[in-house]
Short mmCIF file of C-alpha atoms in Angstrom, two decimals:
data_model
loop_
_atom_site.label_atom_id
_atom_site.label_comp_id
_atom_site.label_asym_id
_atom_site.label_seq_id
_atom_site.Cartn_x
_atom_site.Cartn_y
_atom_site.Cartn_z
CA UNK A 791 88.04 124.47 110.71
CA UNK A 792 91.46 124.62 112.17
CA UNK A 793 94.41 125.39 109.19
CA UNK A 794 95.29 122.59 107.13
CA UNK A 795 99.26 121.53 106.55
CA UNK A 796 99.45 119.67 103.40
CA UNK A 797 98.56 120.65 100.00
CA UNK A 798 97.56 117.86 97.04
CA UNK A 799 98.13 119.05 92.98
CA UNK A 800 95.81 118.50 91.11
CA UNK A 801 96.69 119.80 87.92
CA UNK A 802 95.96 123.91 88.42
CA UNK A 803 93.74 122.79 91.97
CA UNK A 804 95.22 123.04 95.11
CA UNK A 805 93.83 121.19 97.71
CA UNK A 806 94.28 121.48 101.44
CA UNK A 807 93.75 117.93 102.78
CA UNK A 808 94.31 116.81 106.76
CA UNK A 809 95.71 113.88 107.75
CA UNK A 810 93.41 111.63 110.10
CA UNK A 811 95.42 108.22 110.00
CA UNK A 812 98.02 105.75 108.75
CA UNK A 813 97.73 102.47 107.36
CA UNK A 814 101.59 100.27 107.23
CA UNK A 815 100.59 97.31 105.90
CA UNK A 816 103.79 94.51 103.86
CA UNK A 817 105.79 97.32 101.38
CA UNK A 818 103.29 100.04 101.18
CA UNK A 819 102.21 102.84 103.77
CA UNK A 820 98.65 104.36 103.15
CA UNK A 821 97.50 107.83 104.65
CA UNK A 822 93.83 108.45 105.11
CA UNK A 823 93.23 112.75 104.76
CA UNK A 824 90.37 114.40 104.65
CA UNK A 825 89.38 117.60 102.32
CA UNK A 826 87.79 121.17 103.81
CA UNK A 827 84.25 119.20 102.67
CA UNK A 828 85.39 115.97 104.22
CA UNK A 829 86.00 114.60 100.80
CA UNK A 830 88.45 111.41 101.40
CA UNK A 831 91.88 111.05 99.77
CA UNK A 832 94.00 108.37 100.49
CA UNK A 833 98.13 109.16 99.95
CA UNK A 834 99.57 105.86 98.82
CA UNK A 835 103.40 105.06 99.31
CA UNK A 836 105.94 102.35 97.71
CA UNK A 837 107.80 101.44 100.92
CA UNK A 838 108.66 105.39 102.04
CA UNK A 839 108.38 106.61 98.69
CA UNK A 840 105.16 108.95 97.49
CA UNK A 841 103.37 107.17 94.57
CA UNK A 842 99.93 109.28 94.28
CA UNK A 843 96.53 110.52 95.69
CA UNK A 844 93.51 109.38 94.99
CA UNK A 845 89.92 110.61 96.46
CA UNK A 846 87.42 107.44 97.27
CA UNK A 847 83.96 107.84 98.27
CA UNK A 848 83.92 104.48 99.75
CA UNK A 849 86.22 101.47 99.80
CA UNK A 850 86.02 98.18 97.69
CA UNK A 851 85.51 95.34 100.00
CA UNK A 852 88.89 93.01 99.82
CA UNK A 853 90.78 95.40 98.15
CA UNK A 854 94.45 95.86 99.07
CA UNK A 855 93.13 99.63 100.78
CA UNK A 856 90.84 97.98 102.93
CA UNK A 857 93.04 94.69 103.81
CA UNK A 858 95.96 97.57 104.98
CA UNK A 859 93.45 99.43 107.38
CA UNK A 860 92.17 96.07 108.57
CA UNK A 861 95.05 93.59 108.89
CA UNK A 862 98.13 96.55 109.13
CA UNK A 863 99.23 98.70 111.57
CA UNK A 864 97.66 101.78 112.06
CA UNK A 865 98.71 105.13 113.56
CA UNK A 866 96.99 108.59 114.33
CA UNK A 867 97.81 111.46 112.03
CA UNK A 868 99.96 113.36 115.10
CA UNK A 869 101.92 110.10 115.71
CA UNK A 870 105.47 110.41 115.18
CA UNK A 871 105.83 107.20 112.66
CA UNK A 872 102.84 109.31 110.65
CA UNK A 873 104.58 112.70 110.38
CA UNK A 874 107.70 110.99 109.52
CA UNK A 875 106.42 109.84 106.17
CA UNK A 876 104.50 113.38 105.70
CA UNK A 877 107.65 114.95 106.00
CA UNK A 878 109.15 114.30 103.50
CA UNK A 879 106.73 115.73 100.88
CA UNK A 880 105.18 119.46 101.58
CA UNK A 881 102.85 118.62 98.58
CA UNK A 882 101.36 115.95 96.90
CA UNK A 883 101.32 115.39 93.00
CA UNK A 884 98.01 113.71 91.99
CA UNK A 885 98.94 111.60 89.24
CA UNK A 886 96.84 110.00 86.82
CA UNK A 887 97.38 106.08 86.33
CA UNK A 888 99.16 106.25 82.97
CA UNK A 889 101.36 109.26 84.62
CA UNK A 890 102.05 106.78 87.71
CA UNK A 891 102.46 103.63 85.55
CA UNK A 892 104.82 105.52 83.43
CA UNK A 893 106.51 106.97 86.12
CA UNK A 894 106.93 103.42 88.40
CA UNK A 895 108.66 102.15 85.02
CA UNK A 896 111.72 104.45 85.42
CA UNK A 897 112.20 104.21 89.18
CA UNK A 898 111.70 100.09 89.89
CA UNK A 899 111.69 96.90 88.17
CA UNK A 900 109.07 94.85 86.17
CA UNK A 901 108.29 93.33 89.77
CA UNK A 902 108.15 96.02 92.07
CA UNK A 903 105.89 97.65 89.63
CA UNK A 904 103.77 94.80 89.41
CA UNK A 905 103.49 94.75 93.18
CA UNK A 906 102.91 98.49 93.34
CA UNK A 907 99.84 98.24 90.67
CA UNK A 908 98.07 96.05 92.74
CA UNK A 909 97.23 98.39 95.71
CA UNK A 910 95.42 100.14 93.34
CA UNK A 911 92.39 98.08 93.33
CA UNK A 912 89.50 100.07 94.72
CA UNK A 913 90.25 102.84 92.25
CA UNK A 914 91.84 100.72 89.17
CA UNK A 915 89.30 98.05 87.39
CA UNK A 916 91.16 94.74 88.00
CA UNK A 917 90.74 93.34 85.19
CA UNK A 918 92.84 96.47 83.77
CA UNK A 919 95.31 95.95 86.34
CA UNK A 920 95.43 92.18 85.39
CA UNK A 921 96.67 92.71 82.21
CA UNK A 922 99.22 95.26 82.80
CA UNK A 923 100.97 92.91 85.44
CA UNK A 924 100.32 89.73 82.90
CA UNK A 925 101.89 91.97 80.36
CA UNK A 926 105.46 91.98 82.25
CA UNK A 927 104.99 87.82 82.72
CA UNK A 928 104.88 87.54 78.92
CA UNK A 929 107.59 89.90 78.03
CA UNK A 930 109.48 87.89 80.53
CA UNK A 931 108.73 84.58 78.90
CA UNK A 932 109.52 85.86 75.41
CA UNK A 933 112.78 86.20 77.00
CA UNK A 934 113.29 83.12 77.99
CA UNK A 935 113.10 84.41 81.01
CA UNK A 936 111.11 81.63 83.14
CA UNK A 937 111.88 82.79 86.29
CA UNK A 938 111.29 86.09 86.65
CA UNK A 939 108.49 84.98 84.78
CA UNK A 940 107.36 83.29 87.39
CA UNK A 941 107.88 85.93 90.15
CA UNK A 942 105.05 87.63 88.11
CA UNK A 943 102.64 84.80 88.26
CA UNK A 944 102.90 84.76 91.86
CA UNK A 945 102.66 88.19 92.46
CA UNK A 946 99.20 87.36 90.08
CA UNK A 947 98.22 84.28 92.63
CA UNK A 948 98.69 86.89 95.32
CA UNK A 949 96.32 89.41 93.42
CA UNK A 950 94.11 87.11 91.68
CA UNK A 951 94.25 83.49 93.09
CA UNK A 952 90.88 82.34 91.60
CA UNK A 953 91.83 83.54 88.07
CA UNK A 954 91.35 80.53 85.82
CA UNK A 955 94.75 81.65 83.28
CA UNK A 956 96.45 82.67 86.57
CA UNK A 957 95.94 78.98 88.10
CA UNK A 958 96.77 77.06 84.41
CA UNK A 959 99.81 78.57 84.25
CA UNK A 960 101.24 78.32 87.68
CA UNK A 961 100.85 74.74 87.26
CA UNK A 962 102.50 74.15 83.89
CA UNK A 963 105.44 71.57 83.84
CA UNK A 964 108.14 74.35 82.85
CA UNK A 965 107.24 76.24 86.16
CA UNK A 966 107.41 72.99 88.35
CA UNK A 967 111.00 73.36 89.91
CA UNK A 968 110.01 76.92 90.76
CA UNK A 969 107.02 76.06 92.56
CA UNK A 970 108.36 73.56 94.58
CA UNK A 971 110.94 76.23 95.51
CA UNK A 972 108.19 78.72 97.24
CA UNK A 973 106.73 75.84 98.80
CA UNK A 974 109.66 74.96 100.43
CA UNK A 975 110.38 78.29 101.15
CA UNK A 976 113.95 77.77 99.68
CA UNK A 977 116.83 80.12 101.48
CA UNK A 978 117.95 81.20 97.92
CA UNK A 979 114.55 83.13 97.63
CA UNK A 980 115.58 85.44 99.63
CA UNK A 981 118.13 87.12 96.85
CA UNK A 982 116.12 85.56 94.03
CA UNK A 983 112.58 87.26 95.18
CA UNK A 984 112.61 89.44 98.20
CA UNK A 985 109.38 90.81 97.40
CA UNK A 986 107.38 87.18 97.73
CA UNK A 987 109.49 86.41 101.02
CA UNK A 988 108.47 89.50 102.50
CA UNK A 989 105.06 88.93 101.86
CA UNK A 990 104.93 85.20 102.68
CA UNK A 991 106.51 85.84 106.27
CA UNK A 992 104.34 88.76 106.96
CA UNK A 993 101.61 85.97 106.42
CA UNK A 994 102.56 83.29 108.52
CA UNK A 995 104.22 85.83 111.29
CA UNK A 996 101.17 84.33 113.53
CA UNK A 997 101.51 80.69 113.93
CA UNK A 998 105.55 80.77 113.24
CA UNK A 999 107.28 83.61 115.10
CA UNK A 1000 110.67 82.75 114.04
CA UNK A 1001 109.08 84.20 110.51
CA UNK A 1002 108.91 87.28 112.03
CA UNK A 1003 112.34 87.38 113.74
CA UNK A 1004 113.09 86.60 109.96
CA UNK A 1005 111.37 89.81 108.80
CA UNK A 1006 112.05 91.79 111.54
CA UNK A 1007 115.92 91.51 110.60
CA UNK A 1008 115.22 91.95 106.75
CA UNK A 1009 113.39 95.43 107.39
CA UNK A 1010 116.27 96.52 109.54
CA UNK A 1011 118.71 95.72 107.17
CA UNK A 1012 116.67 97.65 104.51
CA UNK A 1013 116.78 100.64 106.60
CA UNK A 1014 112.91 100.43 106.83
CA UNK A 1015 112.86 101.29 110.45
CA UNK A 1016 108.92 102.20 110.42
CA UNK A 1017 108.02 99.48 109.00
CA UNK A 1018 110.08 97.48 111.25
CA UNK A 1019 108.64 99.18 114.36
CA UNK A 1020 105.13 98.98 113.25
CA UNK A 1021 105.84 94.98 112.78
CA UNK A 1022 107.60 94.89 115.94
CA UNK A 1023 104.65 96.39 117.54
CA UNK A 1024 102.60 93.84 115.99
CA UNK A 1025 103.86 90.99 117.54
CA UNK A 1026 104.45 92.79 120.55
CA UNK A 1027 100.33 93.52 121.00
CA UNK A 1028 99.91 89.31 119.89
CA UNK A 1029 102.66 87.84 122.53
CA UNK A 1030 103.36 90.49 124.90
CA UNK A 1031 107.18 88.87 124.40
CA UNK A 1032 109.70 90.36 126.58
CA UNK A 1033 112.34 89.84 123.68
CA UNK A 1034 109.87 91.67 120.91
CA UNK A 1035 109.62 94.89 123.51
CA UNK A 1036 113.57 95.05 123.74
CA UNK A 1037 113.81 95.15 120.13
CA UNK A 1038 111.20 97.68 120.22
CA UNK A 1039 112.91 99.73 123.28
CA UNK A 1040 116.41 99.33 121.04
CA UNK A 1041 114.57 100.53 117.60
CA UNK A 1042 113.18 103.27 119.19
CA UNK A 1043 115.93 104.75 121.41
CA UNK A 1044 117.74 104.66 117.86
CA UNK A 1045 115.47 106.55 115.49
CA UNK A 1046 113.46 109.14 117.93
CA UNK A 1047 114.10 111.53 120.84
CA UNK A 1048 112.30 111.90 124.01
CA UNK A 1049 108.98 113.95 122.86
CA UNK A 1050 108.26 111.38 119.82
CA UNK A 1051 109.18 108.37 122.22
CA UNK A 1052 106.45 109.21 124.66
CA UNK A 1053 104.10 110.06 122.26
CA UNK A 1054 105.11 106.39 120.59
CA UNK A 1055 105.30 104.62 124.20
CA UNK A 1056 101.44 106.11 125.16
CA UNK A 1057 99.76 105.04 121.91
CA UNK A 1058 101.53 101.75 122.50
CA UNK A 1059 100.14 101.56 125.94
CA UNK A 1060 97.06 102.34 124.92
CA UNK A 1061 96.71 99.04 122.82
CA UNK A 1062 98.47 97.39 125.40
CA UNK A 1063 97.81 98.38 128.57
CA UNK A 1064 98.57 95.64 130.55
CA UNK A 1065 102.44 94.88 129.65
CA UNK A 1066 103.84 95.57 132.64
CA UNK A 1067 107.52 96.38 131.19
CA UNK A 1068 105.62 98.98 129.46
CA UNK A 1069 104.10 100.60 132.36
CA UNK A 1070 107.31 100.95 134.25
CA UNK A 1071 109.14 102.05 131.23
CA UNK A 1072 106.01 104.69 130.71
CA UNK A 1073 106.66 105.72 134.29
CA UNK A 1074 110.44 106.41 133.68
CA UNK A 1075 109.55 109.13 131.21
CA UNK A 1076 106.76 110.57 133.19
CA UNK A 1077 108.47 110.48 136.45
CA UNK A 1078 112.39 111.90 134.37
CA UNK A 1079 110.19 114.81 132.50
CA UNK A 1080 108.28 115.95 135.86
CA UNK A 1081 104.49 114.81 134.55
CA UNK A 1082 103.20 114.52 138.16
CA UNK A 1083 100.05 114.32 137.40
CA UNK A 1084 100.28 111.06 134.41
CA UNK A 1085 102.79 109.81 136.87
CA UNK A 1086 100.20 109.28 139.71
CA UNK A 1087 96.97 107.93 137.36
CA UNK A 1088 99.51 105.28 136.04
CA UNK A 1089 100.83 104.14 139.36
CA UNK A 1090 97.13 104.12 140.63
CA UNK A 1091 95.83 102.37 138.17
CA UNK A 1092 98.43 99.47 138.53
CA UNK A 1093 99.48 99.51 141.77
CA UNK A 1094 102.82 99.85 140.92
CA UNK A 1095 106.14 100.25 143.42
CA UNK A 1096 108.73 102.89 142.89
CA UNK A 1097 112.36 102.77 143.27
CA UNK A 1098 114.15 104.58 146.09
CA UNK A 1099 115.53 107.19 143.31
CA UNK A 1100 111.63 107.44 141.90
CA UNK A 1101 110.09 107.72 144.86
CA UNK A 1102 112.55 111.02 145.45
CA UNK A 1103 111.64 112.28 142.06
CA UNK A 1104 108.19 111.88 143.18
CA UNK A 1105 108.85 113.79 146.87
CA UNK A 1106 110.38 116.74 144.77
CA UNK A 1107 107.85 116.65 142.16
CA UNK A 1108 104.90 116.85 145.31
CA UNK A 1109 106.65 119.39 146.88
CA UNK A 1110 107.02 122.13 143.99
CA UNK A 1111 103.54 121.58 142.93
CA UNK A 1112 101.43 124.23 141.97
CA UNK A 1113 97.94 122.55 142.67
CA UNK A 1114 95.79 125.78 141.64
CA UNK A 1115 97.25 126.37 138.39
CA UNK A 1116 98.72 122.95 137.72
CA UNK A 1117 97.15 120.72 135.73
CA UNK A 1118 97.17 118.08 138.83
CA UNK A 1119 93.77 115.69 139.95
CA UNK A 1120 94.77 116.17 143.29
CA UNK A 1121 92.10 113.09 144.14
CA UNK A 1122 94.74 110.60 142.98
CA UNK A 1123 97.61 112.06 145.48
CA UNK A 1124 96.32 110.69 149.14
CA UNK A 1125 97.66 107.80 148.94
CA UNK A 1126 101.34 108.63 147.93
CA UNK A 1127 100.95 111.40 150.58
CA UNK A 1128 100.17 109.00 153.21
CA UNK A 1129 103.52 107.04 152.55
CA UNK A 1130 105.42 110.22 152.47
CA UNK A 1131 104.16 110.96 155.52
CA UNK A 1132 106.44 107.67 156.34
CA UNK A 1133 109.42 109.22 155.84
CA UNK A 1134 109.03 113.28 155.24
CA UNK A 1135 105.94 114.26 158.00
CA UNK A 1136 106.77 118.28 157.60
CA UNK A 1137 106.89 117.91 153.78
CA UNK A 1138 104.36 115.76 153.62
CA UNK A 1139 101.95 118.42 155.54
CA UNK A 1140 103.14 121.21 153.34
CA UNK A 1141 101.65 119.25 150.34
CA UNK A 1142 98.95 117.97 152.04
CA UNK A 1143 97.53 121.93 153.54
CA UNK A 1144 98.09 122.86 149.69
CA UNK A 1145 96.01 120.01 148.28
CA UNK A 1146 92.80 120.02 150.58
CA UNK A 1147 93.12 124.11 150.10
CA UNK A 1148 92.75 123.14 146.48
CA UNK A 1149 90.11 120.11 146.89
CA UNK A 1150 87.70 122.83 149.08
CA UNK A 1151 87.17 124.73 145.86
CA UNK A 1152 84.82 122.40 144.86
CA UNK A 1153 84.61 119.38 147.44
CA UNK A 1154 82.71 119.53 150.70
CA UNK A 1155 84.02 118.68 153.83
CA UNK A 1156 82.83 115.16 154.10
CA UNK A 1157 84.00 114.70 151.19
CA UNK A 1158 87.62 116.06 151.88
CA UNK A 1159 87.58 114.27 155.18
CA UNK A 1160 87.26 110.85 153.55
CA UNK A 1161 89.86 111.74 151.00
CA UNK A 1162 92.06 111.84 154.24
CA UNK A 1163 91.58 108.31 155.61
CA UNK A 1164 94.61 106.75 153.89
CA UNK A 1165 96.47 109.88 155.97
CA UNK A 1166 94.99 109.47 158.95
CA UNK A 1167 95.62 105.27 159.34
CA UNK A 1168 99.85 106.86 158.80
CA UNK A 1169 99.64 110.04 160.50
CA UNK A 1170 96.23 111.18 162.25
CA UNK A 1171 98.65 113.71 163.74
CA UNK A 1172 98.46 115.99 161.38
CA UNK A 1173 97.36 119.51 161.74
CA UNK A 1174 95.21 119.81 158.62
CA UNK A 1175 93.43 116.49 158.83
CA UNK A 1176 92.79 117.95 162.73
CA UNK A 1177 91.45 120.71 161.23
CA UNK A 1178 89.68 119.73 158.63
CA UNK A 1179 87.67 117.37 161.42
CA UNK A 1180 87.46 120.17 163.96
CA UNK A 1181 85.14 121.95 160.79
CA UNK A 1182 83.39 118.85 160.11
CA UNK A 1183 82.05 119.58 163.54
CA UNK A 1184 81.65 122.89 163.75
CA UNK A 1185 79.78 123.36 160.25
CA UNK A 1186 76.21 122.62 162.18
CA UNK A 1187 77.07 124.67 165.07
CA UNK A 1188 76.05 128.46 165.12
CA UNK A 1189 77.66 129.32 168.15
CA UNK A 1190 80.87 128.23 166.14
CA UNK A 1191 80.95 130.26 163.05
CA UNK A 1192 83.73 132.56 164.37
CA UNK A 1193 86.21 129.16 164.51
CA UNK A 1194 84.83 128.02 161.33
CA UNK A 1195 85.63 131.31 159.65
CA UNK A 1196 89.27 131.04 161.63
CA UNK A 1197 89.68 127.61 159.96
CA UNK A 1198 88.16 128.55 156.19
CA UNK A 1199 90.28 131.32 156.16
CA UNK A 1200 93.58 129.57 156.90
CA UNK A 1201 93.01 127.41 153.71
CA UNK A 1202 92.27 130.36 152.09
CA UNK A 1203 88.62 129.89 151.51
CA UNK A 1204 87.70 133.54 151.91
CA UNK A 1205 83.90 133.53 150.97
CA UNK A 1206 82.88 130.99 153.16
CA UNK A 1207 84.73 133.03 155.96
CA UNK A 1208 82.96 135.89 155.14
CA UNK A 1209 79.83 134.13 155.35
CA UNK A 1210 81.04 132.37 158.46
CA UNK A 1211 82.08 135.83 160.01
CA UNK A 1212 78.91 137.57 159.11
CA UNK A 1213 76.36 135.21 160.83
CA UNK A 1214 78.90 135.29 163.78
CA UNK A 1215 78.29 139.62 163.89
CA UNK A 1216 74.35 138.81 163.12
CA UNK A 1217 74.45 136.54 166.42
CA UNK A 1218 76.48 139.69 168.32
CA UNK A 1219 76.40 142.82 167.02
CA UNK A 1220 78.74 143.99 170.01
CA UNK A 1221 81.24 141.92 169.21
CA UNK A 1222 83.51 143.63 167.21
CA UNK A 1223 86.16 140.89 166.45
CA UNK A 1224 83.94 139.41 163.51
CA UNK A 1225 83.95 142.69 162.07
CA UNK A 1226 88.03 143.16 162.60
CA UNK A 1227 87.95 139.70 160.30
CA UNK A 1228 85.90 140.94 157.78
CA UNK A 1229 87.61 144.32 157.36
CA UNK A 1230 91.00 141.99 157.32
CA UNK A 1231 89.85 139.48 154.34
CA UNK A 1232 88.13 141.80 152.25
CA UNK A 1233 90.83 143.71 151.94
CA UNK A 1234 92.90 140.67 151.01
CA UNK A 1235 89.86 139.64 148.45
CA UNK A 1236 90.39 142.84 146.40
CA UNK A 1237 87.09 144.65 148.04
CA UNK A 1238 88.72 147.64 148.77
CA UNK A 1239 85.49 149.93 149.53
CA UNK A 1240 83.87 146.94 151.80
CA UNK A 1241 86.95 146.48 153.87
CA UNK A 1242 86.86 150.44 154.64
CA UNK A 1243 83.75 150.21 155.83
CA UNK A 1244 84.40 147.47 157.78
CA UNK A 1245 87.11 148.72 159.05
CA UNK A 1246 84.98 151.68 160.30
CA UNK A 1247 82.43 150.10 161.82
CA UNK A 1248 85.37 148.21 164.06
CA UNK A 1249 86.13 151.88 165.00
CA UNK A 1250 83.19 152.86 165.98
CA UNK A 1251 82.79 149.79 167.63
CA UNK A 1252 85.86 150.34 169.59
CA UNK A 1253 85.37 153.96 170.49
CA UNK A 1254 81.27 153.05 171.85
CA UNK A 1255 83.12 150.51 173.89
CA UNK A 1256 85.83 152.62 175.63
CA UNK A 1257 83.37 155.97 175.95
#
């Protein structure tokens, strides 16, 4: 199993854990890892802040760990958004629940610790949880504090809507102004309860977009820029809207650099496949960073039409290409060689003689010949598609095998010239010129001893013939 890179504590146990996947779902950010025995722990965050780890054998149906991997974004461990909230922990504290509750105390309010116990509910009994969170609404109330009172009964309605207590005291007369106020969505909720709001837009994002533009613009003033782009991604895969993918583009240009941002823009494309801003925008970074080979599947697969400045990044990209050790399907490339042809015939055959040389390593010539129709309708002038029919026709002849071999041999093909050049010397054993070619390429195959032998026979050959 390959090396793991993060470490949980748990108490004098140290356990390597890897990273499969990403859950950002409304303020927290869950990370699914997996053990050396495939035991499952699940990192839980407050926003971009580490609260715990906790291993699950399985996952409570309708709990808040399930409803994040089901109705929240998720990302693959190696995705930038991913190894951004990784980073900044090399290890992971496993904390028990009083040692989190405890610790959630110091660092946020009554509510956001309220909030923060409730993702806990496919490890924590609920009715445990219940209390703790119904403790804070009491203290509150002893207060005389009704309405942050009240922020804790709806953070309870949230958690617990059926709860008989729960739905009593929502509905009490001293709680009625409040109410009325997160019905209506009041503006004032936004400084009086951030917490609901964010919650409550997240919820109707679907059927009221201007809730999201709402959102969108509360996570970017809280600096939240994952969560932001993982929202904006969101709507982007439900609308396809041109104005949610310039936020996006914007976001991103901001936060990451070029490696991250194609890394984001492909997984992106991959749920979305279709946008065609996307595609064209996917094709800018292929095309700028010289990936010839991503370049061409994209622009096959959608038909798409280059600018005149991408079309000469494309020429340039054709022309230095390494087709033997590249890592280039040379199948996809007729038809952008055919309109090169348009414009660059000499450069276009230089590409073209390296890219059937390359195809003959494991095509056949029928084959290779119907790769070069799209050529041939633009430019049935060219030498190699002339020569690659000239073979075509003499592969059943035997009388031919000494043009064959002349023609293998000039796209480098130097085993089927041998055995092109050896039935030619079977047919004639006076003829020494086979032999001459056979001397020639096994020397350039490496086959020192054969060529020398070769290359005495065409001696001996030659002296019988002048005696």
């Amino acid at each position: 199993m390959e090396n793991l890179d993060y470490l949980i504590i748990d108490g004098k146990k140290r356990i390597s854990i890897q990273p499969q996947r990403m859950a950002v779902y409304l303020q927290s950010k869950i990370v699914e890892t997996v053990d050396k025995n495939r035991g499952v722990y699940y990192l839980f965050f407050y926003k971009d802040e580490y609260l715990t780890a906790l291993k699950a054998a399985s996952v409570r149906r309708r709990s808040h760990l399930e409803k994040a991997f089901k109705h929240g974004m998720t990302f693959p461990s190696a995705h930038p958004f991913c190894r951004t909230v990784l980073s900044s922990e090399g290890t992971f504290q496993k904390r028990s629940f009083n040692q989190m509750h405890g610790k959630l105390q110091k660092q946020y309010t009554p509510h956001e610790t309220a909030l923060i116990l409730t993702f806990f509910d496919a490890f924590i009994p609920k009715r445990k949880l219940f209390k703790d969170i119904q403790a804070y609404f009491y203290q509150y109330r002893r207060n005389g504090q009704l309405f942050a009172a009240y922020r804790i009964l709806r953070i309870l309605l949230d958690f617990t809507p059926k709860h008989s207590w729960v739905k009593q005291t929502a509905n009490e007369l001293g709680y009625a102004k409040f109410k009325m106020m997160y019905q209506e969505m009041a503006g004032t909720l936004w400084e009086k309860d951030p917490l609901f709001v964010e919650k409550a837009l997240f919820a109707r994002r679907k059927k009221h977009p201007e809730r999201a533009e709402e959102l969108i613009d509360f996570l970017n003033n809280e600096e939240r820029w994952i969560d932001a782009l993982a929202l904006l991604m969101n709507q982007l895969i439900q609308t396809s809207s041109a104005v949610y993918y310039n936020q996006l583009q914007q976001l991103l240009n901001k936060q990451y650099t070029h490696t991250d941002l194609l890394f984001i823009l492909e997984d992106l494309y991959q749920r979305i496949p279709n946008l065609e801003s996307l595609q064209y925008e996917l094709l800018r970074f292929y095309l700028k960073y010289h990936h010839l080979n991503s370049s061409v599947q994209l622009m096959n697969k959608h038909h798409m039409s280059l600018k005149e400045e991408q079309w000469s990044t494309l020429e340039t990209m054709l022309e230095n290409i390494d087709v033997v050790s590249a890592d280039i399907q040379v199948e996809e490339l007729n038809s952008y060689l055919a309109s090169l042809f348009k414009t660059q015939p000499r450069k276009a055959e230089t590409i073209l003689q390296k890219c059937v040389t390359q195809l003959m390593e494991s095509r056949d010539l029928s084959y290779i010949s119907n790769w070069l129709d799209p050529i041939k309708e633009i430019y049935s002038q060219s030498l190699v598609v002339k020569r690659i029919e000239q073979m075509k026709q003499l592969s059943d002849d035997p009388d031919k095998q000494r043009q064959l071999g002349e023609l293998y041999y000039h796209f480098d093909q130097l085993d089927q010239a041998i055995e092109c050049f050896s039935w030619e010397m079977e047919m004639d054993k006076s003829d020494p010129l086979p032999v001459r070619w056979l001397s020639k390429i096994y020397l350039e195959a490496g086959k020192k001893e054969e060529s020398k032998a070769y290359q005495q026979l065409y001696r001996d050959m030659q002296n019988k013939a002048n005696a």
